Amino acid sequence: MSVLDVPELALVALVGISGSGKSTFARRHFTPTQVLSSDAFRAMVADDENDQSASAEAFDVLHYVAGKRLRAGRLTVVDATNLQSHARAGLVRVAREHDVLPVAIVLDAPEPLCWERTQARTDRTFGRQVLGRMQRDLRRSVGQLAREGFRKVHVLRGIEEIDAATIRYERLFNDRKELTGPFDIVGDVHGCRAELETLLTRLGWALHRDAEGRPVDASHPAGRTAIFVGDLVDRGPDSPGVLRLVMGMVAAGHAICVPGNHEQKLLRKLRGRNVQVTHGLAETLAQLDGEEPAFVAEASAFIDGLVSHYVLDGGRLVVAHAGLKEEYQGRASGRVRAFALFGETTGETDEYGLPVRYPWARDYRGSAMVVYGHTPTPTPEWVNNTICIDTGCVFGGTLTALRYPERDLVSVPAAKEYYAPARPLAVAGTDGRDAHRLANGADRAEGSLDLGDVTGRRHLDYGYGTLTVEAEQAAAALEVMSRFAVDPRALPWLPPTMAPCSTSELDGFLEHPAQAFADYRAAGVDRVICEEKHMGSRAVVLVCQRADDDRFGPAGGAVYTRTGRPFFGAPLDAALLDRVRAAATVAGLWTEFDSDWLLLDTELLPWSAKATGLIREQYASVGAAGRAALPAVLDALDRTAARGVPVDELRVRMARRNADLLRYTDAYRAYVHPSQGLDGVTLAPFVLLASAGATHTGRDHGWHLALADRLHAADPGFFTRTRHRVVNLADEAAVAEAIDWWLALTGDGGEGMVVKPYAGPAARDQRGRLLQPGVKCRGREYLRIIYGPEYTEPEQLAQLRNRSLGRKRGMALREHGLGLAALDRLAEDAPLWRRHELVFAILACESEPVDPRL
């Protein structure tokens, strides 16, 4: 029995004369969708599978479909005679275009049997001389297939061998998806053995030495695996020592390694090829001269066996020396190997004579994390789910490792500058034409934005999590951002959506504080703060100390809504900023925070100041219609009952509906108060988000509300205090008091309260995950506005209790994490585009379909 090894992803060409059994072989070993038959494509384009004049068009379509399948990562089998070199060349070309291996399976059946089969087919009318010519072509083809580019050639001779053959699928060498880590991924070592030992020790590895004291292996007590991104050699003081250690770790199963361009150049030199002895190769060769020939041979074999890149952890992690675009991941071709070793260049050179590298990471949108080295940078930085961890140890920088999946970076400093870089390391990752700088946008003007940064499908790793923004979500956000939003400079943060507490099962209640407390208690929170939920409009206030400060826009700051729109408009917003600016001055905040700007999260009251149109069109119209109709209905029912018609049950139901409608009217009217301009308007701040060079999300809510009280004291006519209670969740009496407080608050017409972890907006649970920044618990009567006048009817309440909160809560956490990351970048004075992409992503999340009543 012949076992034919075929890569899981390949283009398989069946080769054989007519009647050799290619179609039967294909049906036996492959699924129908995997097989592309030339006969079927001739029939598709000419309605006749034997019309040889349609072959050119048929193969055009076949190649097109094959390309689509290969691009999608699907095995593709071509069932055709494939006896002509030009026909096979087209298949090899398609395979190479999609970076998969072309495989040939030759079916060499006896010509007499093939002729017998051909005669039995009524759709075959050619003579035996044609079959003879095919047989001669087959004989010539067998010896040419490998030279033509087929990476595997299987020849089956005779019917017994053809019938007994089996297909065995093999994974590509780069497919190590079964390895899930945890990993310690080490950047370019370049012969810095001492720093490598120090780094491994800091990571918890135990070094193993030979009789001469040389490190020859390392193991980790927690079973971690090391991954080396290549460039082990050249420039540094001990390339043989690095090779000896890494080779030992790989041999022991403690590490894997991908090749760097420096290893490849060394290998060519060791094999006698003519290479330029530059960029540190001379130092490595001199060091190897002091080693035993057996070690040099072992090192040569080790380098020769290295695979261009690895796909790990179920496809979630890719490691390659110079990085790898999404379409190359898990593929095998010379082009893929070249990219993995050298990256992609523009064909230009910079003023240091070095190639200008194309910023592939800036355009990367893949779901797999890509970790690479090759281009030294002062510090690693995430760009679209990719990270370069070559921090120039040999140039006097640091040697860096990324711990996966933790995403922690660990670095050790170089003992000295071993090799002077052609481009100074301080600007190696920040030169205007260098890939890392381009990838991070540092070559742009400070306030410039690029449409390509926010459009299309994008993957963001923002430090607090990861997020894929679909193209449709980005388009929706772009519509709002480009047409309605404030100047992007004045939009450093957007509030996250807020999820309600879990649904209450208490009679007559949809939301209740007991569920809010239970939610946080389940998350391991022991102390919360309950803040009254002001019934107003969310307002973010970015205020500069000077009204003529234009760094965030033309008005010394901005006031905007939770979707980034100007709150009132230029004149009123400027007046509001003046009031906030003056109060901050009286409260001494500019001096206290050594800042000339502040970013505040607030609520602007009353609701009617901003939402008059919404109240009139959406709520008041319903109330007016009900108040006009239901009394008339009740009157008609009373007159009907007076005539002896039994309508008592209907009369009770309509009376209940009328009472519910009146409660509904009272509910929205409670939040309508006269205001003219800023007269009658107040502002309730509850969090100071950031100031120059600092974020304040790590401070507890008691600190934030105390600061808000200082603003109220500075201008009590404009600032409203936020009533609140701090609750120890282990204290049942305190919990009961908080519930009573909520019942009194909502009974007096209040909207409800927001329950937050007392530790602050950036609070995390015991496993280090972000907590919900706050859950809202809305009052029974207020919810009539949201769910309708009759929502408290038992049958409606029972239906509403089936509401699903999972998506809303997930969205709230994603937006919260994006907002925290945006504030971090604001404090770091990161380029505008890096701040803006996160704010844009928050707005994109808002386009996700979620029940708006939540």
GROMACS .gro file of N, CA, C and O in nm, residues 642-712:
model
  284
  642ALA      N    1  -7.450   5.171   3.239
  642ALA     CA    2  -7.580   5.221   3.284
  642ALA      C    3  -7.694   5.159   3.205
  642ALA      O    4  -7.807   5.152   3.254
  643ARG      N    5  -7.667   5.112   3.085
  643ARG     CA    6  -7.770   5.047   3.004
  643ARG      C    7  -7.778   4.898   3.034
  643ARG      O    8  -7.854   4.826   2.969
  644GLY      N    9  -7.702   4.854   3.133
  644GLY     CA   10  -7.708   4.715   3.173
  644GLY      C   11  -7.614   4.622   3.100
  644GLY      O   12  -7.621   4.501   3.117
  645VAL      N   13  -7.528   4.677   3.018
  645VAL     CA   14  -7.431   4.592   2.946
  645VAL      C   15  -7.318   4.557   3.043
  645VAL      O   16  -7.262   4.647   3.108
  646PRO      N   17  -7.280   4.430   3.055
  646PRO     CA   18  -7.175   4.390   3.151
  646PRO      C   19  -7.034   4.426   3.100
  646PRO      O   20  -6.972   4.348   3.027
  647VAL      N   21  -6.984   4.541   3.138
  647VAL     CA   22  -6.850   4.586   3.095
  647VAL      C   23  -6.762   4.615   3.215
  647VAL      O   24  -6.663   4.688   3.204
  648ASP      N   25  -6.795   4.556   3.328
  648ASP     CA   26  -6.720   4.587   3.451
  648ASP      C   27  -6.572   4.553   3.438
  648ASP      O   28  -6.484   4.630   3.478
  649GLU      N   29  -6.543   4.435   3.385
  649GLU     CA   30  -6.403   4.392   3.375
  649GLU      C   31  -6.325   4.486   3.284
  649GLU      O   32  -6.212   4.525   3.315
  650LEU      N   33  -6.387   4.522   3.171
  650LEU     CA   34  -6.320   4.614   3.079
  650LEU      C   35  -6.304   4.750   3.143
  650LEU      O   36  -6.200   4.816   3.126
  651ARG      N   37  -6.405   4.793   3.220
  651ARG     CA   38  -6.398   4.923   3.287
  651ARG      C   39  -6.284   4.928   3.388
  651ARG      O   40  -6.209   5.025   3.397
  652VAL      N   41  -6.263   4.818   3.461
  652VAL     CA   42  -6.152   4.812   3.558
  652VAL      C   43  -6.018   4.819   3.486
  652VAL      O   44  -5.925   4.889   3.529
  653ARG      N   45  -6.009   4.745   3.372
  653ARG     CA   46  -5.883   4.745   3.298
  653ARG      C   47  -5.851   4.882   3.241
  653ARG      O   48  -5.736   4.930   3.247
  654MET      N   49  -5.954   4.951   3.189
  654MET     CA   50  -5.930   5.083   3.133
  654MET      C   51  -5.898   5.186   3.241
  654MET      O   52  -5.817   5.277   3.221
  655ALA      N   53  -5.958   5.169   3.357
  655ALA     CA   54  -5.928   5.261   3.468
  655ALA      C   55  -5.783   5.243   3.513
  655ALA      O   56  -5.714   5.339   3.546
  656ARG      N   57  -5.741   5.116   3.515
  656ARG     CA   58  -5.602   5.089   3.553
  656ARG      C   59  -5.506   5.150   3.449
  656ARG      O   60  -5.403   5.206   3.484
  657ARG      N   61  -5.544   5.139   3.322
  657ARG     CA   62  -5.458   5.197   3.217
  657ARG      C   63  -5.452   5.349   3.231
  657ARG      O   64  -5.347   5.410   3.212
  658ASN      N   65  -5.564   5.409   3.267
  658ASN     CA   66  -5.567   5.554   3.283
  658ASN      C   67  -5.481   5.597   3.402
  658ASN      O   68  -5.406   5.695   3.394
  659ALA      N   69  -5.486   5.521   3.510
  659ALA     CA   70  -5.402   5.553   3.627
  659ALA      C   71  -5.254   5.539   3.592
  659ALA      O   72  -5.171   5.621   3.632
  660ASP      N   73  -5.221   5.432   3.517
  660ASP     CA   74  -5.081   5.413   3.475
  660ASP      C   75  -5.035   5.527   3.385
  660ASP      O   76  -4.920   5.573   3.395
  661LEU      N   77  -5.124   5.573   3.300
  661LEU     CA   78  -5.087   5.682   3.210
  661LEU      C   79  -5.061   5.811   3.288
  661LEU      O   80  -4.968   5.886   3.257
  662LEU      N   81  -5.142   5.835   3.390
  662LEU     CA   82  -5.119   5.955   3.472
  662LEU      C   83  -4.986   5.946   3.547
  662LEU      O   84  -4.914   6.045   3.561
  663ARG      N   85  -4.952   5.826   3.593
  663ARG     CA   86  -4.822   5.808   3.658
  663ARG      C   87  -4.710   5.832   3.556
  663ARG      O   88  -4.606   5.889   3.588
  664TYR      N   89  -4.729   5.784   3.435
  664TYR     CA   90  -4.631   5.804   3.327
  664TYR      C   91  -4.612   5.954   3.301
  664TYR      O   92  -4.499   6.003   3.291
  665THR      N   93  -4.721   6.029   3.294
  665THR     CA   94  -4.713   6.173   3.271
  665THR      C   95  -4.641   6.242   3.386
  665THR      O   96  -4.555   6.328   3.365
  666ASP      N   97  -4.675   6.203   3.509
  666ASP     CA   98  -4.608   6.263   3.624
  666ASP      C   99  -4.459   6.233   3.622
  666ASP      O  100  -4.377   6.315   3.664
  667ALA      N  101  -4.421   6.112   3.573
  667ALA     CA  102  -4.281   6.072   3.573
  667ALA      C  103  -4.197   6.162   3.485
  667ALA      O  104  -4.093   6.214   3.527
  668TYR      N  105  -4.239   6.186   3.360
  668TYR     CA  106  -4.152   6.268   3.274
  668TYR      C  107  -4.166   6.417   3.308
  668TYR      O  108  -4.071   6.494   3.292
  669ARG      N  109  -4.282   6.458   3.359
  669ARG     CA  110  -4.298   6.600   3.397
  669ARG      C  111  -4.206   6.638   3.513
  669ARG      O  112  -4.168   6.755   3.527
  670ALA      N  113  -4.170   6.539   3.597
  670ALA     CA  114  -4.085   6.567   3.713
  670ALA      C  115  -3.948   6.618   3.671
  670ALA      O  116  -3.878   6.680   3.751
  671TYR      N  117  -3.908   6.590   3.547
  671TYR     CA  118  -3.774   6.628   3.502
  671TYR      C  119  -3.776   6.745   3.405
  671TYR      O  120  -3.676   6.774   3.339
  672VAL      N  121  -3.890   6.811   3.397
  672VAL     CA  122  -3.902   6.928   3.310
  672VAL      C  123  -3.904   7.053   3.397
  672VAL      O  124  -3.992   7.069   3.482
  673HIS      N  125  -3.804   7.138   3.378
  673HIS     CA  126  -3.795   7.262   3.454
  673HIS      C  127  -3.757   7.373   3.358
  673HIS      O  128  -3.681   7.353   3.262
  674PRO      N  129  -3.811   7.493   3.382
  674PRO     CA  130  -3.782   7.603   3.289
  674PRO      C  131  -3.635   7.642   3.294
  674PRO      O  132  -3.571   7.643   3.399
  675SER      N  133  -3.579   7.668   3.177
  675SER     CA  134  -3.441   7.719   3.168
  675SER      C  135  -3.431   7.805   3.043
  675SER      O  136  -3.497   7.779   2.942
  676GLN      N  137  -3.346   7.904   3.051
  676GLN     CA  138  -3.324   7.994   2.938
  676GLN      C  139  -3.174   8.020   2.930
  676GLN      O  140  -3.116   8.080   3.020
  677GLY      N  141  -3.111   7.972   2.824
  677GLY     CA  142  -2.966   7.981   2.819
  677GLY      C  143  -2.908   7.899   2.933
  677GLY      O  144  -2.942   7.782   2.952
  678LEU      N  145  -2.822   7.961   3.015
  678LEU     CA  146  -2.770   7.892   3.132
  678LEU      C  147  -2.851   7.921   3.257
  678LEU      O  148  -2.824   7.862   3.362
  679ASP      N  149  -2.950   8.008   3.247
  679ASP     CA  150  -3.037   8.034   3.361
  679ASP      C  151  -3.120   7.909   3.389
  679ASP      O  152  -3.190   7.858   3.302
  680GLY      N  153  -3.115   7.862   3.511
  680GLY     CA  154  -3.188   7.741   3.547
  680GLY      C  155  -3.110   7.613   3.521
  680GLY      O  156  -3.159   7.504   3.550
  681VAL      N  157  -2.989   7.626   3.466
  681VAL     CA  158  -2.906   7.509   3.435
  681VAL      C  159  -2.802   7.489   3.545
  681VAL      O  160  -2.741   7.586   3.592
  682THR      N  161  -2.783   7.364   3.588
  682THR     CA  162  -2.677   7.333   3.684
  682THR      C  163  -2.595   7.216   3.632
  682THR      O  164  -2.640   7.140   3.545
  683LEU      N  165  -2.477   7.201   3.690
  683LEU     CA  166  -2.385   7.096   3.647
  683LEU      C  167  -2.348   7.011   3.768
  683LEU      O  168  -2.313   7.065   3.874
  684ALA      N  169  -2.358   6.879   3.753
  684ALA     CA  170  -2.324   6.788   3.864
  684ALA      C  171  -2.201   6.707   3.822
  684ALA      O  172  -2.213   6.606   3.752
  685PRO      N  173  -2.081   6.748   3.863
  685PRO     CA  174  -1.961   6.669   3.831
  685PRO      C  175  -1.949   6.551   3.926
  685PRO      O  176  -1.985   6.561   4.043
  686PHE      N  177  -1.898   6.437   3.876
  686PHE     CA  178  -1.878   6.325   3.967
  686PHE      C  179  -1.745   6.256   3.951
  686PHE      O  180  -1.706   6.175   4.035
  687VAL      N  181  -1.671   6.283   3.843
  687VAL     CA  182  -1.537   6.226   3.827
  687VAL      C  183  -1.447   6.327   3.759
  687VAL      O  184  -1.485   6.386   3.657
  688LEU      N  185  -1.328   6.349   3.815
  688LEU     CA  186  -1.221   6.421   3.745
  688LEU      C  187  -1.140   6.314   3.672
  688LEU      O  188  -1.068   6.236   3.734
  689LEU      N  189  -1.152   6.312   3.541
  689LEU     CA  190  -1.092   6.204   3.463
  689LEU      C  191  -0.942   6.220   3.446
  689LEU      O  192  -0.866   6.125   3.461
  690ALA      N  193  -0.899   6.342   3.413
  690ALA     CA  194  -0.758   6.362   3.381
  690ALA      C  195  -0.723   6.508   3.394
  690ALA      O  196  -0.809   6.597   3.389
  691SER      N  197  -0.593   6.531   3.409
  691SER     CA  198  -0.534   6.665   3.402
  691SER      C  199  -0.399   6.648   3.332
  691SER      O  200  -0.362   6.536   3.294
  692ALA      N  201  -0.326   6.755   3.314
  692ALA     CA  202  -0.202   6.748   3.237
  692ALA      C  203  -0.108   6.643   3.295
  692ALA      O  204  -0.070   6.649   3.411
  693GLY      N  205  -0.075   6.543   3.212
  693GLY     CA  206   0.021   6.441   3.252
  693GLY      C  207  -0.029   6.337   3.348
  693GLY      O  208   0.050   6.256   3.398
  694ALA      N  209  -0.158   6.335   3.380
  694ALA     CA  210  -0.208   6.240   3.481
  694ALA      C  211  -0.351   6.200   3.452
  694ALA      O  212  -0.431   6.280   3.403
  695THR      N  213  -0.381   6.075   3.481
  695THR     CA  214  -0.520   6.030   3.486
  695THR      C  215  -0.556   6.011   3.633
  695THR      O  216  -0.468   5.985   3.716
  696HIS      N  217  -0.685   6.023   3.664
  696HIS     CA  218  -0.728   6.012   3.804
  696HIS      C  219  -0.829   5.901   3.823
  696HIS      O  220  -0.902   5.898   3.922
  697THR      N  221  -0.832   5.807   3.725
  697THR     CA  222  -0.929   5.698   3.734
  697THR      C  223  -0.890   5.595   3.838
  697THR      O  224  -0.972   5.511   3.877
  698GLY      N  225  -0.767   5.599   3.887
  698GLY     CA  226  -0.726   5.508   3.992
  698GLY      C  227  -0.762   5.554   4.132
  698GLY      O  228  -0.744   5.482   4.229
  699ARG      N  229  -0.814   5.676   4.145
  699ARG     CA  230  -0.854   5.729   4.276
  699ARG      C  231  -0.996   5.682   4.309
  699ARG      O  232  -1.079   5.663   4.221
  700ASP      N  233  -1.025   5.670   4.439
  700ASP     CA  234  -1.156   5.619   4.478
  700ASP      C  235  -1.264   5.727   4.458
  700ASP      O  236  -1.235   5.846   4.445
  701HIS      N  237  -1.389   5.681   4.457
  701HIS     CA  238  -1.499   5.773   4.428
  701HIS      C  239  -1.521   5.873   4.540
  701HIS      O  240  -1.577   5.981   4.517
  702GLY      N  241  -1.480   5.839   4.662
  702GLY     CA  242  -1.490   5.937   4.769
  702GLY      C  243  -1.404   6.059   4.740
  702GLY      O  244  -1.446   6.174   4.763
  703TRP      N  245  -1.284   6.035   4.685
  703TRP     CA  246  -1.195   6.146   4.647
  703TRP      C  247  -1.259   6.230   4.538
  703TRP      O  248  -1.258   6.354   4.543
  704HIS      N  249  -1.317   6.165   4.437
  704HIS     CA  250  -1.377   6.238   4.325
  704HIS      C  251  -1.496   6.323   4.372
  704HIS      O  252  -1.509   6.440   4.331
  705LEU      N  253  -1.581   6.269   4.457
  705LEU     CA  254  -1.698   6.345   4.500
  705LEU      C  255  -1.659   6.458   4.595
  705LEU      O  256  -1.725   6.563   4.597
  706ALA      N  257  -1.550   6.438   4.670
  706ALA     CA  258  -1.502   6.547   4.756
  706ALA      C  259  -1.454   6.664   4.670
  706ALA      O  260  -1.477   6.781   4.702
  707LEU      N  261  -1.390   6.632   4.559
  707LEU     CA  262  -1.345   6.737   4.468
  707LEU      C  263  -1.467   6.807   4.404
  707LEU      O  264  -1.468   6.930   4.387
  708ALA      N  265  -1.569   6.727   4.369
  708ALA     CA  266  -1.691   6.786   4.313
  708ALA      C  267  -1.757   6.880   4.414
  708ALA      O  268  -1.811   6.986   4.377
  709ASP      N  269  -1.752   6.844   4.542
  709ASP     CA  270  -1.809   6.930   4.646
  709ASP      C  271  -1.734   7.063   4.654
  709ASP      O  272  -1.793   7.168   4.686
  710ARG      N  273  -1.605   7.060   4.628
  710ARG     CA  274  -1.527   7.184   4.628
  710ARG      C  275  -1.571   7.276   4.515
  710ARG      O  276  -1.577   7.398   4.530
  711LEU      N  277  -1.604   7.219   4.400
  711LEU     CA  278  -1.656   7.301   4.291
  711LEU      C  279  -1.792   7.358   4.328
  711LEU      O  280  -1.823   7.474   4.297
  712HIS      N  281  -1.874   7.278   4.395
  712HIS     CA  282  -2.005   7.327   4.440
  712HIS      C  283  -1.987   7.443   4.539
  712HIS      O  284  -2.058   7.544   4.532
   0.00000   0.00000   0.00000
